[in-house]
């Protein structure tokens, strides 16, 4: 069965410092991976997906099939990046079922 | 405005009560989902639907049931609530061939 692991429950960094959120997955098929974010008092929303290969709000994530990882990175963290981040794996083409990791809370200190 | 709505946002009820959590979307999406999330834990898929009259069990076994009589509506029902059902329930939808899931605000359920 598929599984997504986010080893860090909490990441605390200072403003302007780099931040990297780790995500590892296990899945026998061809994975499609996402990062979702939940800001305080807001709903869960898509941040980025690996297929798009885009940078959103300064965040990037590269799919490494050899290491089965999809780490999220930002070179200079901002206070508004403080949020809960979830890595997610889509496993079925017909239905967009998502398997989520446990989430990482990012706290960016001034 | 296209959106996905969940009601109520918060609910505290007694053991043994029957409850229905509402989820409606005005996005025209065909696929809808219910996720359950305990505090500080991952989201687990408990139900999903391809479209009208289609419902499937998710990855996590749940005593709740769902129905999909209308495209825009995907309610979740607990016939007899128990304290073990205390959790947050998130509704989501996807559609139009896209893979992005749009989530509601969630319902935080407490069974006492």
mmCIF file of C-alpha atoms in Angstrom:
data_model
loop_
_atom_site.group_PDB
_atom_site.id
_atom_site.type_symbol
_atom_site.label_atom_id
_atom_site.label_comp_id
_atom_site.label_asym_id
_atom_site.label_seq_id
_atom_site.Cartn_x
_atom_site.Cartn_y
_atom_site.Cartn_z
ATOM 1 C CA UNK A 1 0.000 0.000 0.000
ATOM 2 C CA UNK A 2 1.096 3.535 -0.632
ATOM 3 C CA UNK A 3 2.452 5.669 2.176
ATOM 4 C CA UNK A 4 3.660 9.246 2.608
ATOM 5 C CA UNK A 5 6.030 10.173 5.422
ATOM 6 C CA UNK A 6 6.859 13.648 6.668
ATOM 7 C CA UNK A 7 9.475 13.098 9.372
ATOM 8 C CA UNK A 8 9.359 16.589 10.867
ATOM 9 C CA UNK A 9 6.295 17.607 12.853
ATOM 10 C CA UNK A 10 7.638 21.115 13.424
ATOM 11 C CA UNK A 11 10.192 23.283 11.646
ATOM 12 C CA UNK A 12 11.142 26.572 13.230
ATOM 13 C CA UNK A 13 13.316 28.966 11.217
ATOM 14 C CA UNK A 14 14.181 32.635 11.256
ATOM 15 C CA UNK A 15 12.952 35.000 8.573
ATOM 16 C CA UNK A 16 15.328 34.998 5.620
ATOM 17 C CA UNK A 17 16.728 31.547 6.396
ATOM 18 C CA UNK A 18 16.277 28.602 4.032
ATOM 19 C CA UNK A 19 13.610 26.055 4.819
ATOM 20 C CA UNK A 20 13.276 22.474 3.591
ATOM 21 C CA UNK A 21 10.355 20.215 4.361
ATOM 22 C CA UNK A 22 11.016 16.538 3.823
ATOM 23 C CA UNK A 23 8.598 14.155 2.187
ATOM 24 C CA UNK A 24 9.217 10.501 1.372
ATOM 25 C CA UNK A 25 6.785 8.167 -0.263
ATOM 26 C CA UNK A 26 6.363 4.483 -0.983
ATOM 27 C CA UNK A 27 4.374 3.495 -4.039
ATOM 28 C CA UNK A 28 4.948 0.814 -6.640
ATOM 29 C CA UNK A 29 3.428 2.746 -9.533
ATOM 30 C CA UNK A 30 4.223 6.037 -11.200
ATOM 31 C CA UNK A 31 3.633 8.705 -8.559
ATOM 32 C CA UNK A 32 1.990 12.072 -8.849
ATOM 33 C CA UNK A 33 2.904 14.252 -5.886
ATOM 34 C CA UNK A 34 1.558 17.455 -4.399
ATOM 35 C CA UNK A 35 2.174 19.867 -1.582
ATOM 36 C CA UNK A 36 -0.891 21.295 0.150
ATOM 37 C CA UNK A 37 -0.785 24.156 2.646
ATOM 38 C CA UNK A 38 -3.117 25.323 5.374
ATOM 39 C CA UNK A 39 -2.618 28.842 6.712
ATOM 40 C CA UNK A 40 -4.120 29.828 10.058
ATOM 41 C CA UNK A 41 -7.934 29.893 9.914
ATOM 42 C CA UNK A 42 -7.944 29.036 6.222
ATOM 43 C CA UNK A 43 -8.820 25.881 4.397
ATOM 44 C CA UNK A 44 -6.402 23.372 2.969
ATOM 45 C CA UNK A 45 -5.283 24.414 -0.518
ATOM 46 C CA UNK A 46 -2.917 23.256 -3.216
ATOM 47 C CA UNK A 47 0.556 24.821 -3.134
ATOM 48 C CA UNK A 48 2.234 23.014 -5.993
ATOM 49 C CA UNK A 49 2.362 19.753 -7.920
ATOM 50 C CA UNK A 50 5.421 18.004 -9.289
ATOM 51 C CA UNK A 51 4.036 17.752 -12.815
ATOM 52 C CA UNK A 52 3.928 21.519 -13.182
ATOM 53 C CA UNK A 53 7.582 21.998 -12.215
ATOM 54 C CA UNK A 54 6.693 25.492 -11.086
ATOM 55 C CA UNK A 55 7.746 27.786 -8.277
ATOM 56 C CA UNK A 56 4.869 29.041 -6.151
ATOM 57 C CA UNK A 57 5.424 31.741 -3.523
ATOM 58 C CA UNK A 58 9.147 31.011 -3.848
ATOM 59 C CA UNK A 59 8.700 27.310 -3.058
ATOM 60 C CA UNK A 60 9.983 24.532 -5.300
ATOM 61 C CA UNK A 61 9.865 20.766 -5.011
ATOM 62 C CA UNK A 62 11.677 18.164 -7.073
ATOM 63 C CA UNK A 63 10.547 14.601 -7.443
ATOM 64 C CA UNK A 64 13.460 12.217 -6.866
ATOM 65 C CA UNK A 65 12.284 8.776 -7.895
ATOM 66 C CA UNK A 66 15.568 7.153 -6.872
ATOM 67 C CA UNK A 67 15.215 8.378 -3.312
ATOM 68 C CA UNK A 68 11.392 8.343 -3.444
ATOM 69 C CA UNK A 69 11.339 11.887 -2.123
ATOM 70 C CA UNK A 70 9.539 15.131 -2.891
ATOM 71 C CA UNK A 71 11.094 17.691 -0.566
ATOM 72 C CA UNK A 72 9.748 21.244 -0.485
ATOM 73 C CA UNK A 73 12.271 24.074 -0.402
ATOM 74 C CA UNK A 74 12.386 27.815 -0.136
ATOM 75 C CA UNK A 75 15.687 29.717 -0.021
ATOM 76 C CA UNK A 76 14.463 32.651 2.066
ATOM 77 C CA UNK A 77 11.553 32.016 4.404
ATOM 78 C CA UNK A 78 9.045 34.779 5.130
ATOM 79 C CA UNK A 79 6.770 35.180 8.147
ATOM 80 C CA UNK A 80 3.720 34.628 5.946
ATOM 81 C CA UNK A 81 5.048 31.140 5.169
ATOM 82 C CA UNK A 82 4.104 30.047 8.684
ATOM 83 C CA UNK A 83 1.517 27.316 8.109
ATOM 84 C CA UNK A 84 0.838 23.612 8.089
ATOM 85 C CA UNK A 85 2.211 21.798 5.036
ATOM 86 C CA UNK A 86 1.055 18.404 3.794
ATOM 87 C CA UNK A 87 2.701 16.226 1.189
ATOM 88 C CA UNK A 88 0.241 14.118 -0.803
ATOM 89 C CA UNK A 89 0.414 11.267 -3.292
ATOM 90 C CA UNK A 90 -2.199 10.542 -5.935
ATOM 91 C CA UNK A 91 -2.492 6.826 -6.551
ATOM 92 C CA UNK A 92 -5.427 6.280 -8.870
ATOM 93 C CA UNK A 93 -5.870 7.795 -12.293
ATOM 94 C CA UNK A 94 -9.610 7.338 -12.427
ATOM 95 C CA UNK A 95 -10.375 8.962 -9.121
ATOM 96 C CA UNK A 96 -8.114 11.620 -7.677
ATOM 97 C CA UNK A 97 -7.644 9.850 -4.357
ATOM 98 C CA UNK A 98 -4.925 11.427 -2.270
ATOM 99 C CA UNK A 99 -2.782 9.810 0.409
ATOM 100 C CA UNK A 100 -1.474 12.450 2.806
ATOM 101 C CA UNK A 101 1.529 12.630 5.072
ATOM 102 C CA UNK A 102 1.196 13.660 8.687
ATOM 103 C CA UNK A 103 2.026 17.279 8.001
ATOM 104 C CA UNK A 104 4.797 19.647 9.047
ATOM 105 C CA UNK A 105 4.122 22.845 10.907
ATOM 106 C CA UNK A 106 6.432 25.650 9.788
ATOM 107 C CA UNK A 107 7.016 28.571 12.099
ATOM 108 C CA UNK A 108 8.969 31.493 10.700
ATOM 109 C CA UNK A 109 10.252 33.765 13.439
ATOM 110 C CA UNK A 110 10.987 37.466 12.838
ATOM 111 C CA UNK B 1 -19.034 32.249 -6.514
ATOM 112 C CA UNK B 2 -17.779 28.697 -7.052
ATOM 113 C CA UNK B 3 -16.946 27.158 -3.716
ATOM 114 C CA UNK B 4 -17.281 24.112 -1.489
ATOM 115 C CA UNK B 5 -19.245 24.496 1.727
ATOM 116 C CA UNK B 6 -19.399 22.417 4.878
ATOM 117 C CA UNK B 7 -21.892 22.784 7.685
ATOM 118 C CA UNK B 8 -21.775 22.882 10.581
ATOM 119 C CA UNK B 9 -18.249 24.120 11.293
ATOM 120 C CA UNK B 10 -18.381 22.848 14.858
ATOM 121 C CA UNK B 11 -20.684 20.273 16.436
ATOM 122 C CA UNK B 12 -20.857 18.852 19.949
ATOM 123 C CA UNK B 13 -23.355 16.070 20.419
ATOM 124 C CA UNK B 14 -24.155 13.286 22.834
ATOM 125 C CA UNK B 15 -23.396 9.622 22.365
ATOM 126 C CA UNK B 16 -25.999 7.709 20.393
ATOM 127 C CA UNK B 17 -27.281 10.664 18.393
ATOM 128 C CA UNK B 18 -27.679 10.505 14.634
ATOM 129 C CA UNK B 19 -25.898 13.274 12.786
ATOM 130 C CA UNK B 20 -25.409 14.391 9.202
ATOM 131 C CA UNK B 21 -22.483 16.515 8.095
ATOM 132 C CA UNK B 22 -23.315 18.555 5.044
ATOM 133 C CA UNK B 23 -21.045 19.202 2.061
ATOM 134 C CA UNK B 24 -22.071 21.113 -1.036
ATOM 135 C CA UNK B 25 -20.050 22.421 -3.949
ATOM 136 C CA UNK B 26 -20.956 24.888 -6.651
ATOM 137 C CA UNK B 27 -17.872 24.138 -8.752
ATOM 138 C CA UNK B 28 -19.576 21.672 -11.081
ATOM 139 C CA UNK B 29 -17.172 18.936 -9.977
ATOM 140 C CA UNK B 30 -18.057 15.301 -10.497
ATOM 141 C CA UNK B 31 -15.766 13.696 -7.897
ATOM 142 C CA UNK B 32 -16.159 14.325 -4.171
ATOM 143 C CA UNK B 33 -14.356 13.026 -1.093
ATOM 144 C CA UNK B 34 -14.547 12.850 2.678
ATOM 145 C CA UNK B 35 -11.370 12.853 4.724
ATOM 146 C CA UNK B 36 -11.042 12.335 8.461
ATOM 147 C CA UNK B 37 -8.264 14.016 10.402
ATOM 148 C CA UNK B 38 -7.393 13.570 14.061
ATOM 149 C CA UNK B 39 -5.441 16.462 15.658
ATOM 150 C CA UNK B 40 -1.834 16.536 14.503
ATOM 151 C CA UNK B 41 -2.313 13.521 12.294
ATOM 152 C CA UNK B 42 -2.606 12.848 8.583
ATOM 153 C CA UNK B 43 -5.823 13.071 6.598
ATOM 154 C CA UNK B 44 -7.400 9.707 5.845
ATOM 155 C CA UNK B 45 -9.828 9.147 2.978
ATOM 156 C CA UNK B 46 -13.032 7.562 4.300
ATOM 157 C CA UNK B 47 -15.447 7.948 1.349
ATOM 158 C CA UNK B 48 -15.425 9.099 -2.245
ATOM 159 C CA UNK B 49 -17.790 9.402 -5.164
ATOM 160 C CA UNK B 50 -17.268 9.389 -8.935
ATOM 161 C CA UNK B 51 -20.610 11.087 -9.507
ATOM 162 C CA UNK B 52 -24.341 10.814 -8.874
ATOM 163 C CA UNK B 53 -25.376 7.466 -7.351
ATOM 164 C CA UNK B 54 -21.733 6.435 -6.982
ATOM 165 C CA UNK B 55 -20.163 5.986 -3.536
ATOM 166 C CA UNK B 56 -17.104 4.025 -2.475
ATOM 167 C CA UNK B 57 -15.319 3.282 0.785
ATOM 168 C CA UNK B 58 -11.980 4.952 1.242
ATOM 169 C CA UNK B 59 -8.709 3.716 2.674
ATOM 170 C CA UNK B 60 -9.728 4.123 6.315
ATOM 171 C CA UNK B 61 -12.657 2.099 7.567
ATOM 172 C CA UNK B 62 -15.432 4.291 8.885
ATOM 173 C CA UNK B 63 -18.814 3.629 10.462
ATOM 174 C CA UNK B 64 -20.215 6.616 8.618
ATOM 175 C CA UNK B 65 -22.215 6.414 5.397
ATOM 176 C CA UNK B 66 -22.548 8.794 2.471
ATOM 177 C CA UNK B 67 -24.956 9.444 -0.359
ATOM 178 C CA UNK B 68 -24.716 11.247 -3.693
ATOM 179 C CA UNK B 69 -28.194 11.945 -5.008
ATOM 180 C CA UNK B 70 -27.233 15.276 -6.532
ATOM 181 C CA UNK B 71 -23.954 16.263 -8.138
ATOM 182 C CA UNK B 72 -23.398 19.166 -5.802
ATOM 183 C CA UNK B 73 -24.301 17.449 -2.525
ATOM 184 C CA UNK B 74 -22.349 14.739 -0.625
ATOM 185 C CA UNK B 75 -23.600 14.400 2.946
ATOM 186 C CA UNK B 76 -21.998 12.135 5.542
ATOM 187 C CA UNK B 77 -24.141 10.433 8.189
ATOM 188 C CA UNK B 78 -23.369 8.765 11.497
ATOM 189 C CA UNK B 79 -26.355 6.721 12.662
ATOM 190 C CA UNK B 80 -25.187 6.506 16.260
ATOM 191 C CA UNK B 81 -22.337 8.782 17.244
ATOM 192 C CA UNK B 82 -19.679 7.585 19.673
ATOM 193 C CA UNK B 83 -16.744 9.370 21.334
ATOM 194 C CA UNK B 84 -14.392 7.513 18.959
ATOM 195 C CA UNK B 85 -15.975 9.502 16.126
ATOM 196 C CA UNK B 86 -14.591 12.722 17.567
ATOM 197 C CA UNK B 87 -12.444 14.176 14.790
ATOM 198 C CA UNK B 88 -12.293 16.752 12.036
ATOM 199 C CA UNK B 89 -14.062 15.859 8.800
ATOM 200 C CA UNK B 90 -12.954 17.505 5.550
ATOM 201 C CA UNK B 91 -14.908 17.433 2.321
ATOM 202 C CA UNK B 92 -13.180 17.948 -1.029
ATOM 203 C CA UNK B 93 -13.961 17.859 -4.730
ATOM 204 C CA UNK B 94 -12.144 17.564 -8.050
ATOM 205 C CA UNK B 95 -13.403 17.837 -11.586
ATOM 206 C CA UNK B 96 -12.967 18.891 -15.163
ATOM 207 C CA UNK B 97 -10.088 16.511 -15.634
ATOM 208 C CA UNK B 98 -8.027 18.424 -13.122
ATOM 209 C CA UNK B 99 -6.156 16.846 -10.240
ATOM 210 C CA UNK B 100 -6.317 19.725 -7.777
ATOM 211 C CA UNK B 101 -8.543 18.957 -4.803
ATOM 212 C CA UNK B 102 -10.599 21.846 -3.405
ATOM 213 C CA UNK B 103 -11.385 21.547 0.277
ATOM 214 C CA UNK B 104 -14.147 22.844 2.460
ATOM 215 C CA UNK B 105 -13.516 24.525 5.807
ATOM 216 C CA UNK B 106 -14.109 21.277 7.657
ATOM 217 C CA UNK B 107 -16.442 20.175 10.439
ATOM 218 C CA UNK B 108 -14.960 19.623 13.872
ATOM 219 C CA UNK B 109 -17.088 16.976 15.572
ATOM 220 C CA UNK B 110 -16.989 16.230 19.289
ATOM 221 C CA UNK B 111 -19.044 13.380 20.695
ATOM 222 C CA UNK B 112 -19.456 13.463 24.464
#
